[in-house]
Amino acid sequence: MPTLQFVLFLSIAFLLGAVIGSFLNVCIYRIPAGESVVSPRSRCPHCQTTIRWYHNLPIVSWVLLRGRCAYCGAAFSVRYPLVEALTGALFALFLYRFGLHPVTPVAWLLVAALVAISVIDLDHQIIPDVISLPGIPVGFLCSFAVPWVSWQSSLLGILLGGGILLAIALGYEWLTKQEGMGLGDVKLLAMLGAFLGAAAILPIIFLASVMGTLVGVPLMLVTRAGRKLAIPFGPFLASAALVYLFFVDKIDPLARWYGAVIIYWWQNLGGG
Ligand SMILES: [Zn+2]
């Protein structure tokens, strides 16, 4: 039974996540347009009125205003409160999972980056470099706070994540003469390798491919778009990474094993 205090902590984590989710909505809207995420303050895209703080409360304002602008009545997408609720729920989930431990804020940072990346990828079929590239050194620094990821494993994760997918992408292009996987996915996987270590790479690719197939094949059959239907891979890599992080000690026996082989190789043949 969780104590009352822990329930309170979970609620605070949800609220914090919802506020971060509100900022992610700004990022999702502005990063692909090449605009600043800091200024100006949020405006209604229809009437250009600057939105007041009490009309900009995560989830609550959207519900109270029934998804409309308080000034001109233009409809705001239900996706805004959904992104806020999803981020809040994931923040609470990872606090529940790791408790008051340095790993929890690292998980939150990863959640925030992955939510923004996934929605932008769904919208525009791109993974923005401004999130994935800084995510690589940030993930490396965070590895010092994560007990099961050594800095060597993080470094190897960057190389493996970048390298394996790059090889697959180039091989696919060479075989089929068309681009199957964007280089955005390669940079995202390098970022995931930095955060989660070398041992995470193969389980994440495997899990993302399974989920991608389970969602993609029925979609192709329903829409009859066949191979021309472009389903972004980023959201699947992101979901797989969060599943991996949540079950990290359950997947360990297998993942640690081959992770250990790579570290052994690295220490004895590579880095010395
Ligand atoms: Zn308006």
mmCIF file of N, CA and C in Angstrom, residues 2 4 26 46 60 73 79 83 96 109 116 136 148 157 161 165 169-170 174 199 209 212 240 265:
data_model
loop_
_atom_site.group_PDB
_atom_site.id
_atom_site.type_symbol
_atom_site.label_atom_id
_atom_site.label_comp_id
_atom_site.label_asym_id
_atom_site.label_seq_id
_atom_site.Cartn_x
_atom_site.Cartn_y
_atom_site.Cartn_z
ATOM 1 N N PRO A 2 0.713 2.107 -1.011
ATOM 2 C CA PRO A 2 1.483 3.358 -0.983
ATOM 3 C C PRO A 2 0.982 4.269 0.138
ATOM 4 N N LEU A 4 0.213 7.821 2.220
ATOM 5 C CA LEU A 4 -0.401 9.087 1.811
ATOM 6 C C LEU A 4 0.657 10.040 1.264
ATOM 7 N N VAL A 26 4.532 23.919 -26.769
ATOM 8 C CA VAL A 26 5.153 25.075 -27.428
ATOM 9 C C VAL A 26 6.288 24.592 -28.334
ATOM 10 N N HIS A 46 -5.222 31.922 -34.140
ATOM 11 C CA HIS A 46 -6.289 32.478 -34.976
ATOM 12 C C HIS A 46 -6.381 34.006 -34.844
ATOM 13 N N VAL A 60 -6.484 21.905 -17.256
ATOM 14 C CA VAL A 60 -7.628 22.564 -16.615
ATOM 15 C C VAL A 60 -8.250 23.615 -17.536
ATOM 16 N N GLY A 73 -12.894 32.338 -29.761
ATOM 17 C CA GLY A 73 -13.683 31.109 -29.848
ATOM 18 C C GLY A 73 -13.124 30.074 -30.812
ATOM 19 N N ARG A 79 -5.220 17.690 -28.710
ATOM 20 C CA ARG A 79 -3.875 17.172 -28.510
ATOM 21 C C ARG A 79 -3.116 17.939 -27.429
ATOM 22 N N VAL A 83 -1.185 15.832 -24.615
ATOM 23 C CA VAL A 83 0.272 15.839 -24.422
ATOM 24 C C VAL A 83 0.597 16.164 -22.957
ATOM 25 N N TYR A 96 6.975 6.658 -9.421
ATOM 26 C CA TYR A 96 6.488 5.426 -8.794
ATOM 27 C C TYR A 96 7.517 4.309 -8.956
ATOM 28 N N LEU A 109 13.697 13.766 -17.739
ATOM 29 C CA LEU A 109 14.349 14.489 -18.835
ATOM 30 C C LEU A 109 14.174 13.712 -20.140
ATOM 31 N N ALA A 116 8.278 15.153 -27.004
ATOM 32 C CA ALA A 116 8.378 16.192 -28.031
ATOM 33 C C ALA A 116 8.806 15.584 -29.362
ATOM 34 N N ILE A 136 22.591 13.866 -26.834
ATOM 35 C CA ILE A 136 23.708 12.911 -26.757
ATOM 36 C C ILE A 136 24.672 13.264 -25.616
ATOM 37 N N TRP A 148 23.093 1.700 -13.217
ATOM 38 C CA TRP A 148 23.345 0.541 -14.076
ATOM 39 C C TRP A 148 23.939 0.915 -15.434
ATOM 40 N N GLY A 157 27.154 3.130 -26.150
ATOM 41 C CA GLY A 157 25.766 3.234 -26.602
ATOM 42 C C GLY A 157 25.626 4.266 -27.709
ATOM 43 N N GLY A 161 24.474 2.904 -31.110
ATOM 44 C CA GLY A 161 23.182 3.445 -31.528
ATOM 45 C C GLY A 161 23.319 4.169 -32.848
ATOM 46 N N LEU A 165 22.267 1.616 -36.654
ATOM 47 C CA LEU A 165 21.171 2.103 -37.490
ATOM 48 C C LEU A 165 21.686 2.742 -38.767
ATOM 49 N N ALA A 169 20.456 1.670 -42.328
ATOM 50 C CA ALA A 169 19.883 2.678 -43.223
ATOM 51 C C ALA A 169 20.624 2.703 -44.559
ATOM 52 N N LEU A 170 21.954 2.687 -44.489
ATOM 53 C CA LEU A 170 22.736 2.742 -45.728
ATOM 54 C C LEU A 170 22.564 1.453 -46.532
ATOM 55 N N TRP A 174 21.027 1.086 -50.220
ATOM 56 C CA TRP A 174 21.849 0.494 -51.274
ATOM 57 C C TRP A 174 21.089 -0.624 -51.971
ATOM 58 N N ALA A 199 23.886 -1.683 -23.706
ATOM 59 C CA ALA A 199 23.050 -2.883 -23.589
ATOM 60 C C ALA A 199 21.604 -2.616 -23.992
ATOM 61 N N SER A 209 10.710 -2.461 -33.469
ATOM 62 C CA SER A 209 10.340 -3.113 -34.726
ATOM 63 C C SER A 209 9.075 -3.945 -34.546
ATOM 64 N N GLY A 212 6.237 -1.513 -34.230
ATOM 65 C CA GLY A 212 6.036 -0.894 -35.533
ATOM 66 C C GLY A 212 5.291 -1.817 -36.484
ATOM 67 N N ALA A 240 9.667 2.249 -27.083
ATOM 68 C CA ALA A 240 10.496 1.103 -26.714
ATOM 69 C C ALA A 240 11.511 1.499 -25.652
ATOM 70 N N TRP A 265 35.108 -6.470 -24.430
ATOM 71 C CA TRP A 265 35.820 -6.257 -25.682
ATOM 72 C C TRP A 265 36.450 -4.861 -25.704
#
